[in-house]
Amino acid sequence: MFDTIIRGGTLVDGSGRPRETGDLGITDGRIAAVGGKLGAARREIDAQGALVTPGWVDVHTHYDGQATWDPHLRPSGDHGVTTVVMGNCGVGFAPVRAERRDWLISVMEGVEDIPGTVLSEGIRWDWESFPEYLDALERMPRALDVGAQIPHSALRTFVMGERGITHDEATPDDIQGMVGLVREGLKAGALGFSTSRTIIHKYQGRKYPPGTFASPDELFGIAAALGEVGHGVFQMTSNHSQMETEVPWLTQIARQNRLPVAFALVQTDLTRDNWKNLLAMLDRTHEEGVPLYGAVAGRPAGILMAWQGSTHPFMAHPLWLSMAALPWPEKLARLRDPQVRAQLTDAAAMEGAAKYDSRLAYLTQGFHKMYLLGREPDYEPPAERSIAAISAREGRAPLEVAYDMLMADDGSGIIYFPSFNYAYNDLSQLHTQLQHPRTMMSLADGGAHCGYICDVSMPTYMLTHWARDRQRGPTLPLELMVQRQTRDTAAIYGLHDRGRLAPGCLADVNIIDYGRLRLPPPKVAFDLPAGGRRLVQGAEGYVATLKRGQVIMQGGEPTGARDGAGCSRGHARGACSG
């Protein structure tokens, strides 16, 4: 007698094997039997005509604060995610001394665009050390499993104090202090260590997070702790255009530890073909058996421009700045005024505002990369649909086209600006990257970039765009798209008890009406603590999501079940069979 049987679904088991129709039996929160016609159960779920897959394992999120107040971790929970890994990019909230809490919030706010007011209101501080942070996560009943990495910025500052913040070179004693804390955190269950060396990440205006300029002695000293303890991923975010210069030392760490090392592999407009060289490097390390991985996204890093967001082509215009703080109804009324429209679309005023800021000019005047996202979001639009192309075709100024796009649907229109991974004006390079044996599905950034990016829906996008709907190039097998974000991501992070529909695995399961699966457009919501704003995007077509055999989401809404999940730790887990 099983606890639950999921009857007659199309099983895509996460291994990459061809799908098959059959039953799935669950007992005591784990998968007990797969395939064929199973016997009796205390509960049955009809899955005829639906896909049955493992729950998604999303290894690049920033829920470090949200995980202390939100048991469902939405919107990730809306997309079939059952396990998240946070503490990426070197930022997080442990270890921490009480007097540094607000400072860590400011770092997270600057680097990951999570409002400081939200974090200050929402975080429930009851830890100092990293093991205590894991314990705090464990105590909270939740629907999804969470796992955490040790972030370099928090670690360095905990040990070095102000010297860590001002980027002083770590002394041998400093390094030993950090190594000791990393060792302690890993033994308590940290899933790895993360750092960042990118100049994109800043906080408080122009400051770089601690660890950005760490010496080789510091980085190799910390990395050695992972090898000593015997588990953990070394995760690093760097300057994407200079990634080739970072690969040798990352390879050295992976070779010495024989543990996974992951770096962000992203195509930029300035280095549009570098990804080929990086894949060639991964080919060589793969042949040697060195566990070096390029963390790749399933779609462009999509900046979403909206009147209620934090980024759009008019954000630096003096008139906009004068009205930006107005309540939305009053702001919308002014935006409908023809005189306001005429002033905001004055190209001379906009060009003057961005004259001395090349990044601002790129965001506000890069019309060749701006597209209307629309009611059926298209993340691979052709060049002829860009604002620049529409402007040339229709004889209208680009700012006028942009203004009208933002005013769609009562001022809720969204302009899509694919900043990374779109230098070819298509996703052909991602089609190659997603099939490489040493790339890893990543970079969805759940919980982060609240005002201008919403890539948290990437797990669903892998099934809709890549396996079914793509028009501008070949698709990829559904079985591969499931495998990439279940078995593969789980295995890299040592989570060998999940990611497959196999006996002994955790019963983390998605039931999906695949014909109905779609992504509605993102929207701006004010549902964070302190009324904080964020972009959210749900999904249609998830029939149910189970966590350890409990139905945690049904028909797109939480069921209230939240005692089957906890804190996933990097040790003491039994593996699946098969």
Coordinates of C-alpha atoms in Angstrom, one line a residue:
M1 CA 0.0 0.0 0.0
F2 CA 1.6 3.3 -1.2
D3 CA 0.9 6.6 0.5
T4 CA 0.3 8.2 -2.9
I5 CA 0.1 7.0 -6.5
I6 CA 0.3 9.4 -9.4
R7 CA -1.6 7.5 -12.1
G8 CA -1.0 7.3 -15.8
G9 CA 1.3 10.3 -16.4
T10 CA 3.9 10.7 -19.0
L11 CA 7.1 10.2 -16.9
V12 CA 10.1 12.3 -17.8
D13 CA 12.4 11.0 -15.1
G14 CA 15.3 13.5 -15.2
S15 CA 17.8 10.9 -16.4
G16 CA 17.6 12.0 -20.0
R17 CA 16.0 8.7 -21.0
P18 CA 12.9 8.7 -23.3
R19 CA 9.6 9.5 -21.6
E20 CA 7.2 6.6 -20.8
T21 CA 3.6 6.4 -19.6
G22 CA 3.0 4.8 -16.2
D23 CA 2.4 5.3 -12.5
L24 CA 4.6 6.7 -9.8
G25 CA 4.3 5.4 -6.2
I26 CA 5.3 7.4 -3.1
T27 CA 5.8 6.1 0.4
D28 CA 7.2 8.1 3.4
G29 CA 8.1 11.1 1.3
R30 CA 10.2 9.1 -1.1
I31 CA 9.6 7.5 -4.5
A32 CA 8.9 3.8 -4.0
A33 CA 8.1 2.6 -7.5
V34 CA 8.2 4.0 -11.1
G35 CA 6.4 2.8 -14.2
G36 CA 3.8 0.3 -15.1
K37 CA 0.5 -0.2 -13.4
L38 CA 1.0 0.0 -9.6
G39 CA -1.3 -1.4 -6.9
A40 CA -3.3 0.4 -4.3
A41 CA -2.6 3.7 -2.4
R42 CA -4.2 5.7 0.3
R43 CA -4.4 8.6 -2.2
E44 CA -4.4 8.7 -6.0
I45 CA -3.7 11.6 -8.3
D46 CA -4.9 11.3 -11.9
A47 CA -2.1 12.5 -14.2
Q48 CA -3.4 11.0 -17.5
G49 CA -2.3 13.3 -20.3
A50 CA 0.0 15.2 -18.1
L51 CA 3.8 15.3 -17.8
V52 CA 5.3 14.0 -14.5
T53 CA 8.8 15.3 -13.8
P54 CA 11.1 15.7 -10.8
G55 CA 10.9 19.1 -9.1
W56 CA 13.3 21.7 -10.4
V57 CA 16.5 22.3 -8.5
D58 CA 17.4 26.0 -9.0
V59 CA 21.0 26.6 -8.0
H60 CA 21.3 30.3 -8.5
T61 CA 19.0 32.3 -6.3
H62 CA 19.3 35.2 -3.8
Y63 CA 16.6 34.3 -1.3
D64 CA 19.0 34.6 1.6
G65 CA 16.7 37.2 3.3
Q66 CA 13.4 36.1 1.9
A67 CA 13.9 32.6 3.1
T68 CA 13.6 33.8 6.6
W69 CA 10.0 35.1 6.1
D70 CA 8.5 33.4 3.0
P71 CA 7.8 29.7 3.3
H72 CA 6.8 29.4 -0.4
L73 CA 9.7 31.5 -2.0
R74 CA 7.4 32.8 -4.6
P75 CA 7.7 33.3 -7.5
S76 CA 10.1 30.3 -7.7
G77 CA 7.4 28.1 -6.1
D78 CA 5.0 29.0 -8.9
H79 CA 7.4 27.5 -11.4
G80 CA 7.8 24.0 -10.1
V81 CA 11.0 24.6 -8.1
T82 CA 11.3 22.4 -5.1
T83 CA 14.9 23.1 -4.1
V84 CA 16.8 26.4 -4.2
V85 CA 20.4 27.2 -3.6
M86 CA 21.2 30.7 -2.4
G87 CA 24.3 32.6 -1.2
N88 CA 25.5 33.2 -4.8
C89 CA 27.8 35.9 -6.1
G90 CA 29.6 36.4 -2.8
V91 CA 26.6 38.1 -1.0
G92 CA 24.5 36.9 1.8
F93 CA 23.8 37.3 5.5
A94 CA 26.0 34.9 7.5
P95 CA 28.3 35.0 9.3
V96 CA 27.4 38.4 10.7
R97 CA 28.0 40.5 13.8
A98 CA 25.0 42.4 15.0
E99 CA 26.6 45.8 14.2
R100 CA 27.1 44.8 10.6
R101 CA 23.6 43.6 9.8
D102 CA 22.5 46.9 8.2
W103 CA 25.8 47.0 6.2
L104 CA 25.2 43.5 4.8
I105 CA 21.7 44.7 3.8
S106 CA 23.2 47.6 1.9
V107 CA 25.5 45.3 0.0
M108 CA 22.7 43.0 -1.0
E109 CA 20.6 46.0 -2.0
G110 CA 23.3 47.4 -4.2
V111 CA 24.5 44.2 -5.8
E112 CA 21.1 42.4 -6.2
D113 CA 18.6 45.2 -6.2
I114 CA 16.6 44.0 -3.3
P115 CA 15.2 47.0 -1.4
G116 CA 16.9 47.6 1.9
T117 CA 13.6 48.6 3.5
V118 CA 12.2 45.1 2.5
L119 CA 15.2 43.3 4.0
S120 CA 15.2 45.4 7.2
E121 CA 11.5 44.8 7.7
G122 CA 11.5 41.1 6.7
I123 CA 14.7 39.4 8.0
R124 CA 14.4 37.7 11.3
W125 CA 17.9 37.9 12.7
D126 CA 18.6 35.1 15.1
W127 CA 22.1 34.0 14.1
E128 CA 25.7 35.1 14.1
S129 CA 27.7 32.2 12.7
F130 CA 26.9 30.3 9.5
P131 CA 25.9 27.1 11.3
E132 CA 23.5 29.2 13.3
Y133 CA 22.0 30.6 10.0
L134 CA 21.4 27.1 8.8
D135 CA 19.8 26.2 12.0
A136 CA 17.5 29.2 11.7
L137 CA 16.5 28.2 8.2
E138 CA 15.8 24.7 9.5
R139 CA 13.5 25.9 12.2
M140 CA 11.1 27.6 9.9
P141 CA 8.4 25.3 8.4
R142 CA 8.5 25.8 4.6
A143 CA 7.2 24.4 1.4
L144 CA 10.6 24.4 -0.5
D145 CA 14.0 23.1 0.5
V146 CA 16.7 25.8 0.8
G147 CA 20.4 25.3 0.6
A148 CA 23.0 28.0 1.3
Q149 CA 26.6 28.8 0.3
I150 CA 29.0 30.8 2.4
P151 CA 29.3 34.3 0.9
H152 CA 32.7 35.9 0.6
S153 CA 31.6 39.5 1.5
A154 CA 30.1 38.4 4.8
L155 CA 32.9 36.0 5.6
R156 CA 35.7 38.5 4.9
T157 CA 34.1 41.3 6.9
F158 CA 33.3 39.0 9.8
V159 CA 37.0 38.1 10.1
M160 CA 38.7 41.4 9.0
G161 CA 36.2 44.0 10.0
E162 CA 36.7 47.4 8.4
R163 CA 39.9 46.2 6.7
G164 CA 37.8 43.7 4.8
I165 CA 35.5 46.4 3.6
T166 CA 38.3 48.6 2.4
H167 CA 39.9 45.8 0.5
D168 CA 43.1 45.5 2.5
E169 CA 45.0 42.4 1.6
A170 CA 44.3 39.5 3.9
T171 CA 47.2 38.5 6.2
P172 CA 48.0 34.9 6.9
D173 CA 46.1 35.1 10.1
D174 CA 43.1 36.6 8.3
I175 CA 43.1 33.8 5.8
Q176 CA 43.3 31.2 8.5
G177 CA 40.4 32.8 10.3
M178 CA 38.3 32.7 7.1
V179 CA 39.4 29.1 6.4
G180 CA 38.3 28.0 9.8
L181 CA 34.9 29.5 9.4
V182 CA 34.5 28.0 5.9
R183 CA 35.5 24.6 7.4
E184 CA 33.0 25.1 10.2
G185 CA 30.2 26.1 7.8
L186 CA 30.8 23.2 5.4
K187 CA 30.8 20.7 8.2
A188 CA 27.4 22.2 9.3
G189 CA 26.0 21.7 5.8
A190 CA 26.9 24.7 3.6
L191 CA 26.7 23.7 0.0
G192 CA 29.7 25.6 -1.0
F193 CA 31.4 29.0 -1.1
S194 CA 30.7 31.9 -3.4
T195 CA 32.7 35.0 -4.5
S196 CA 32.5 37.8 -7.0
R197 CA 35.2 39.6 -9.0
T198 CA 33.0 41.6 -11.3
I199 CA 33.1 45.4 -11.4
I200 CA 29.4 45.4 -12.3
H201 CA 28.5 44.6 -8.6
K202 CA 28.5 47.7 -6.5
Y203 CA 26.8 49.0 -3.4
Q204 CA 26.3 52.4 -1.8
G205 CA 26.9 54.0 -5.2
R206 CA 30.5 53.2 -6.1
K207 CA 31.8 50.6 -3.6
Y208 CA 32.8 47.1 -4.5
P209 CA 31.8 44.2 -2.2
P210 CA 34.6 42.7 0.0
G211 CA 36.3 39.9 -1.8
T212 CA 36.2 41.5 -5.2
F213 CA 40.0 42.1 -5.2
A214 CA 41.0 39.2 -3.0
S215 CA 44.6 37.9 -3.5
P216 CA 45.3 34.4 -4.8
D217 CA 46.5 33.4 -1.4
E218 CA 43.1 34.2 0.0
L219 CA 41.1 32.5 -2.7
F220 CA 43.3 29.4 -2.8
G221 CA 43.3 29.2 1.0
I222 CA 39.5 29.3 1.2
A223 CA 39.2 26.8 -1.7
A224 CA 41.5 24.3 0.1
A225 CA 39.0 24.2 2.9
L226 CA 36.4 22.7 0.5
G227 CA 38.9 20.0 -0.5
E228 CA 39.7 19.2 3.1
V229 CA 36.1 18.8 4.1
G230 CA 35.3 16.9 0.9
H231 CA 32.3 18.6 -0.4
G232 CA 31.0 22.0 -1.7
V233 CA 30.9 24.0 -4.9
F234 CA 33.3 27.0 -5.5
Q235 CA 31.0 29.5 -7.2
M236 CA 32.4 32.7 -8.9
T237 CA 31.0 35.6 -10.8
S238 CA 33.5 37.6 -12.8
N239 CA 33.8 40.3 -15.5
H240 CA 32.2 38.4 -18.3
S241 CA 34.3 39.9 -21.0
Q242 CA 37.5 38.9 -19.1
M243 CA 36.4 35.4 -18.1
E244 CA 39.1 33.7 -20.2
T245 CA 41.8 35.1 -17.9
E246 CA 40.0 33.7 -14.8
V247 CA 39.7 30.1 -16.1
P248 CA 43.3 28.9 -15.4
W249 CA 43.2 29.5 -11.6
L250 CA 39.6 28.2 -11.4
T251 CA 40.8 25.1 -13.2
Q252 CA 43.6 24.7 -10.7
I253 CA 41.2 24.8 -7.8
A254 CA 38.9 22.2 -9.5
R255 CA 41.9 20.0 -10.3
Q256 CA 43.2 20.1 -6.8
N257 CA 39.9 19.6 -4.9
R258 CA 38.2 17.3 -7.4
L259 CA 35.1 19.3 -6.5
P260 CA 32.9 21.4 -8.7
V261 CA 33.9 24.9 -9.6
A262 CA 31.3 27.0 -11.4
F263 CA 31.6 30.4 -13.2
A264 CA 29.1 32.5 -15.0
L265 CA 29.4 32.0 -18.7
V266 CA 27.7 34.9 -20.4
Q267 CA 27.8 36.5 -23.9
T268 CA 28.3 40.2 -24.0
D269 CA 27.9 42.6 -26.9
L270 CA 31.5 43.6 -26.7
T271 CA 32.8 40.0 -26.7
R272 CA 30.2 38.3 -28.7
D273 CA 32.3 35.2 -29.5
N274 CA 34.1 34.7 -26.3
W275 CA 31.7 31.9 -25.3
K276 CA 33.2 29.7 -28.0
N277 CA 36.6 30.0 -26.4
L278 CA 35.2 29.3 -23.0
L279 CA 33.4 26.2 -24.3
A280 CA 36.7 25.1 -25.8
M281 CA 38.4 25.5 -22.5
L282 CA 35.6 23.4 -20.9
D283 CA 36.1 20.7 -23.5
R284 CA 39.7 20.4 -22.5
T285 CA 39.0 20.3 -18.7
H286 CA 36.2 17.8 -19.4
E287 CA 38.6 15.5 -21.2
E288 CA 40.9 15.6 -18.2
G289 CA 38.0 14.9 -15.8
V290 CA 38.3 18.3 -14.1
P291 CA 34.9 19.3 -12.6
L292 CA 34.9 22.9 -14.0
Y293 CA 31.4 24.2 -15.1
G294 CA 30.1 27.2 -17.0
A295 CA 26.9 28.4 -15.4
V296 CA 24.6 29.4 -18.3
A297 CA 21.2 30.9 -18.5
G298 CA 18.3 29.6 -20.6
R299 CA 17.5 33.0 -22.1
P300 CA 19.0 36.5 -22.2
A301 CA 19.4 38.5 -19.0
G302 CA 16.3 40.5 -19.7
I303 CA 16.1 44.0 -18.3
L304 CA 12.4 44.8 -18.1
M305 CA 11.6 48.5 -18.5
A306 CA 8.3 49.8 -17.0
W307 CA 7.0 53.0 -15.6
Q308 CA 6.6 51.4 -12.2
G309 CA 10.0 49.6 -12.5
S310 CA 13.4 51.1 -11.8
T311 CA 14.6 51.3 -15.4
H312 CA 13.2 52.7 -18.6
P313 CA 14.4 55.1 -21.4
F314 CA 13.1 58.2 -19.6
M315 CA 14.5 57.5 -16.1
A316 CA 17.2 60.2 -16.3
H317 CA 15.0 63.0 -17.8
P318 CA 14.7 66.0 -15.4
L319 CA 10.9 66.0 -15.8
W320 CA 10.6 62.3 -14.9
L321 CA 12.9 62.8 -11.9
S322 CA 10.6 65.5 -10.7
M323 CA 7.6 63.3 -10.8
A324 CA 9.1 59.9 -10.0
A325 CA 8.0 59.9 -6.3
L326 CA 4.3 60.7 -7.1
P327 CA 1.7 58.1 -6.3
W328 CA 1.1 55.9 -9.4
P329 CA -2.5 57.2 -10.2
E330 CA -1.2 60.8 -10.2
K331 CA 1.9 59.8 -12.2
L332 CA -0.2 58.0 -14.7
A333 CA -2.5 61.0 -15.1
R334 CA 0.5 63.2 -15.9
L335 CA 1.9 60.6 -18.3
R336 CA -1.4 60.8 -20.3
D337 CA -0.9 64.6 -20.7
P338 CA 0.2 65.4 -24.3
Q339 CA 2.4 68.1 -23.0
V340 CA 4.2 65.8 -20.6
R341 CA 4.6 63.3 -23.5
A342 CA 6.1 66.0 -25.7
Q343 CA 8.6 67.0 -23.0
L344 CA 9.7 63.5 -22.1
T345 CA 10.2 62.5 -25.7
D346 CA 12.6 65.5 -26.3
A347 CA 15.7 63.6 -27.4
A348 CA 18.0 66.5 -26.7
A349 CA 17.0 66.5 -23.0
M350 CA 17.6 62.7 -22.7
E351 CA 20.9 62.8 -24.5
G352 CA 22.1 65.6 -22.2
A353 CA 21.1 63.6 -19.1
A354 CA 23.2 60.6 -20.2
K355 CA 26.1 62.5 -21.7
Y356 CA 28.7 61.6 -19.1
D357 CA 27.4 58.1 -18.2
S358 CA 28.0 55.4 -20.8
R359 CA 26.0 52.8 -19.0
L360 CA 23.1 55.1 -18.6
A361 CA 23.3 56.0 -22.3
Y362 CA 23.3 52.3 -23.2
L363 CA 20.2 51.7 -21.2
T364 CA 18.3 54.8 -22.3
Q365 CA 19.4 55.0 -25.9
G366 CA 20.1 51.4 -26.9
F367 CA 16.9 51.3 -29.0
H368 CA 18.3 48.5 -31.3
K369 CA 18.0 46.2 -28.2
M370 CA 14.5 47.3 -27.0
Y371 CA 11.4 45.3 -27.8
L372 CA 7.8 45.3 -26.6
L373 CA 7.5 42.2 -24.4
G374 CA 3.7 41.9 -25.0
R375 CA 0.9 39.8 -23.6
E376 CA 2.6 36.6 -25.0
P377 CA 6.2 37.3 -23.9
D378 CA 8.7 36.7 -26.6
Y379 CA 12.3 36.4 -25.3
E380 CA 13.8 35.8 -28.8
P381 CA 12.4 38.7 -30.9
P382 CA 13.7 39.4 -34.4
A383 CA 15.6 42.6 -35.0
E384 CA 12.8 44.1 -37.1
R385 CA 10.7 44.3 -34.0
S386 CA 13.1 46.5 -32.1
I387 CA 12.3 50.1 -31.3
A388 CA 15.1 51.3 -33.7
A389 CA 13.6 49.3 -36.6
I390 CA 10.0 50.4 -35.9
S391 CA 11.2 54.0 -35.6
A392 CA 12.9 53.8 -39.0
R393 CA 10.0 52.1 -40.6
E394 CA 7.3 54.4 -39.3
G395 CA 9.2 57.7 -39.3
R396 CA 8.7 58.2 -35.6
A397 CA 11.3 59.2 -33.0
P398 CA 12.5 56.2 -31.0
L399 CA 11.5 57.9 -27.7
E400 CA 8.0 58.3 -29.1
V401 CA 7.8 54.6 -29.9
A402 CA 9.1 53.7 -26.4
Y403 CA 6.7 56.0 -24.7
D404 CA 3.7 54.4 -26.5
M405 CA 4.9 50.9 -25.6
L406 CA 5.1 51.8 -21.9
M407 CA 1.7 53.4 -22.0
A408 CA 0.1 50.1 -23.3
D409 CA -2.5 48.5 -21.1
D410 CA -3.1 51.6 -19.0
G411 CA 0.6 52.3 -18.5
S412 CA 1.6 48.8 -17.6
G413 CA 3.5 48.0 -20.9
I414 CA 6.9 46.5 -20.6
I415 CA 9.9 47.0 -22.8
Y416 CA 12.3 44.0 -23.0
F417 CA 16.0 44.8 -23.2
P418 CA 18.2 41.7 -23.5
S419 CA 21.4 42.9 -22.1
F420 CA 23.5 39.7 -22.1
N421 CA 23.2 36.6 -24.4
Y422 CA 21.7 38.5 -27.3
A423 CA 24.6 39.8 -29.3
Y424 CA 23.5 37.8 -32.4
N425 CA 19.9 38.9 -32.1
D426 CA 18.9 35.3 -31.5
L427 CA 19.6 32.5 -29.0
S428 CA 21.8 30.3 -31.3
Q429 CA 24.7 30.4 -28.9
L430 CA 22.5 29.3 -26.0
H431 CA 21.2 26.4 -28.1
T432 CA 24.9 25.2 -28.2
Q433 CA 25.7 26.0 -24.6
L434 CA 22.6 24.2 -23.2
Q435 CA 23.9 20.9 -24.7
H436 CA 27.5 21.1 -23.5
P437 CA 28.4 18.4 -20.9
R438 CA 30.2 21.0 -18.7
T439 CA 27.6 23.7 -18.6
M440 CA 25.1 24.0 -15.8
M441 CA 21.6 25.5 -15.8
S442 CA 21.9 28.7 -13.7
L443 CA 21.5 32.5 -13.4
A444 CA 17.7 32.7 -12.9
D445 CA 18.4 35.0 -9.9
G446 CA 15.2 34.2 -7.9
G447 CA 14.6 36.8 -5.3
A448 CA 16.9 39.4 -6.8
H449 CA 16.8 42.4 -9.2
C450 CA 13.3 43.3 -8.0
G451 CA 12.9 46.4 -10.0
Y452 CA 14.2 45.5 -13.5
I453 CA 14.8 41.7 -14.1
C454 CA 12.4 38.8 -13.7
D455 CA 14.2 35.7 -15.0
V456 CA 12.9 33.5 -12.2
S457 CA 10.5 31.9 -14.7
M458 CA 13.5 30.3 -16.5
P459 CA 12.6 26.8 -15.4
T460 CA 9.3 27.0 -17.1
Y461 CA 10.8 28.7 -20.1
M462 CA 13.1 25.7 -20.6
L463 CA 10.0 23.6 -21.3
T464 CA 7.9 26.1 -23.3
H465 CA 10.5 27.8 -25.5
W466 CA 13.3 25.3 -25.9
A467 CA 11.4 22.1 -26.0
R468 CA 8.2 23.2 -27.7
D469 CA 7.6 26.7 -29.0
R470 CA 10.8 28.0 -30.5
Q471 CA 10.3 29.5 -34.0
R472 CA 13.7 31.1 -34.8
G473 CA 15.8 27.9 -34.7
P474 CA 15.8 24.3 -33.6
T475 CA 14.3 23.2 -30.3
L476 CA 15.9 20.8 -27.8
P477 CA 14.6 17.5 -26.5
L478 CA 12.1 17.8 -23.6
E479 CA 14.0 15.0 -21.8
L480 CA 17.2 17.1 -21.9
M481 CA 15.5 20.2 -20.7
V482 CA 14.1 18.3 -17.7
Q483 CA 17.5 16.6 -17.0
R484 CA 19.4 19.9 -17.1
Q485 CA 17.4 21.4 -14.2
T486 CA 16.9 18.3 -12.1
R487 CA 19.5 15.5 -12.1
D488 CA 22.3 17.7 -13.4
T489 CA 21.9 20.7 -11.1
A490 CA 21.3 18.5 -8.1
A491 CA 24.3 16.3 -8.7
I492 CA 26.7 19.3 -9.1
Y493 CA 25.7 20.5 -5.6
G494 CA 25.9 17.0 -4.1
L495 CA 22.1 16.7 -3.7
H496 CA 22.1 13.1 -4.7
D497 CA 18.8 12.4 -3.0
R498 CA 16.7 14.3 -5.6
G499 CA 16.4 15.3 -9.2
R500 CA 15.2 12.0 -10.6
L501 CA 12.0 9.9 -10.6
A502 CA 13.8 6.8 -9.2
P503 CA 13.3 4.6 -6.2
G504 CA 14.7 6.1 -3.0
C505 CA 14.7 9.7 -4.4
L506 CA 12.8 12.4 -2.5
A507 CA 9.2 12.6 -3.9
D508 CA 9.7 16.1 -5.3
V509 CA 7.4 16.0 -8.3
N510 CA 5.8 18.3 -10.9
I511 CA 2.6 17.3 -12.7
I512 CA 2.2 19.6 -15.7
D513 CA -0.5 20.1 -18.3
Y514 CA 2.1 20.5 -21.0
G515 CA -0.3 21.7 -23.7
R516 CA -1.5 24.5 -21.5
L517 CA 1.9 25.5 -20.0
R518 CA 2.7 29.1 -20.7
L519 CA 4.2 32.2 -19.3
P520 CA 1.9 35.3 -18.8
P521 CA 3.7 38.6 -18.9
P522 CA 5.5 39.8 -15.8
K523 CA 3.8 42.5 -13.7
V524 CA 4.8 44.9 -10.9
A525 CA 3.6 43.9 -7.5
F526 CA 3.9 45.5 -4.1
D527 CA 3.8 42.4 -1.9
L528 CA 7.1 42.4 -0.1
P529 CA 7.6 43.4 3.5
A530 CA 7.1 47.2 4.0
G531 CA 5.1 47.3 0.8
G532 CA 8.2 46.6 -1.2
R533 CA 8.0 46.5 -5.0
R534 CA 9.1 43.7 -7.3
L535 CA 8.5 42.2 -10.7
V536 CA 6.7 38.9 -10.6
Q537 CA 5.8 36.3 -13.2
G538 CA 3.7 33.3 -12.7
A539 CA 2.9 30.3 -14.9
E540 CA -0.1 28.5 -16.2
G541 CA -0.2 24.8 -16.6
Y542 CA 1.3 23.4 -13.4
V543 CA -1.4 21.0 -12.2
A544 CA 0.5 20.3 -8.9
T545 CA 3.9 20.3 -7.3
L546 CA 4.8 17.8 -4.6
K547 CA 7.5 18.2 -2.0
R548 CA 8.5 15.0 -0.2
G549 CA 5.1 13.6 -1.3
Q550 CA 3.1 16.5 0.0
V551 CA 1.1 18.7 -2.5
I552 CA 2.5 22.1 -1.9
M553 CA 1.1 23.9 -5.0
Q554 CA -2.1 23.0 -6.8
G555 CA -3.6 24.9 -9.7
G556 CA -1.0 27.7 -9.3
E557 CA -1.7 28.4 -5.6
P558 CA 0.0 27.2 -2.3
T559 CA -1.9 24.5 -0.5
G560 CA -0.6 25.5 2.9
A561 CA 1.5 22.3 3.3
R562 CA 4.9 23.3 4.6
D563 CA 6.3 20.7 6.9
G564 CA 7.9 18.5 4.4
A565 CA 10.8 20.8 3.5
G566 CA 13.7 22.3 5.3
C567 CA 17.4 23.2 4.9
S568 CA 19.3 21.0 2.5
R569 CA 22.7 20.4 3.9
G570 CA 25.9 19.3 2.2
H571 CA 26.3 16.0 4.0
A572 CA 24.6 12.9 5.3
R573 CA 22.1 12.2 2.4
G574 CA 21.2 8.9 1.0
A575 CA 21.4 8.7 -2.8
C576 CA 18.6 7.5 -5.2
S577 CA 18.9 4.1 -6.8
G578 CA 18.8 3.4 -10.5

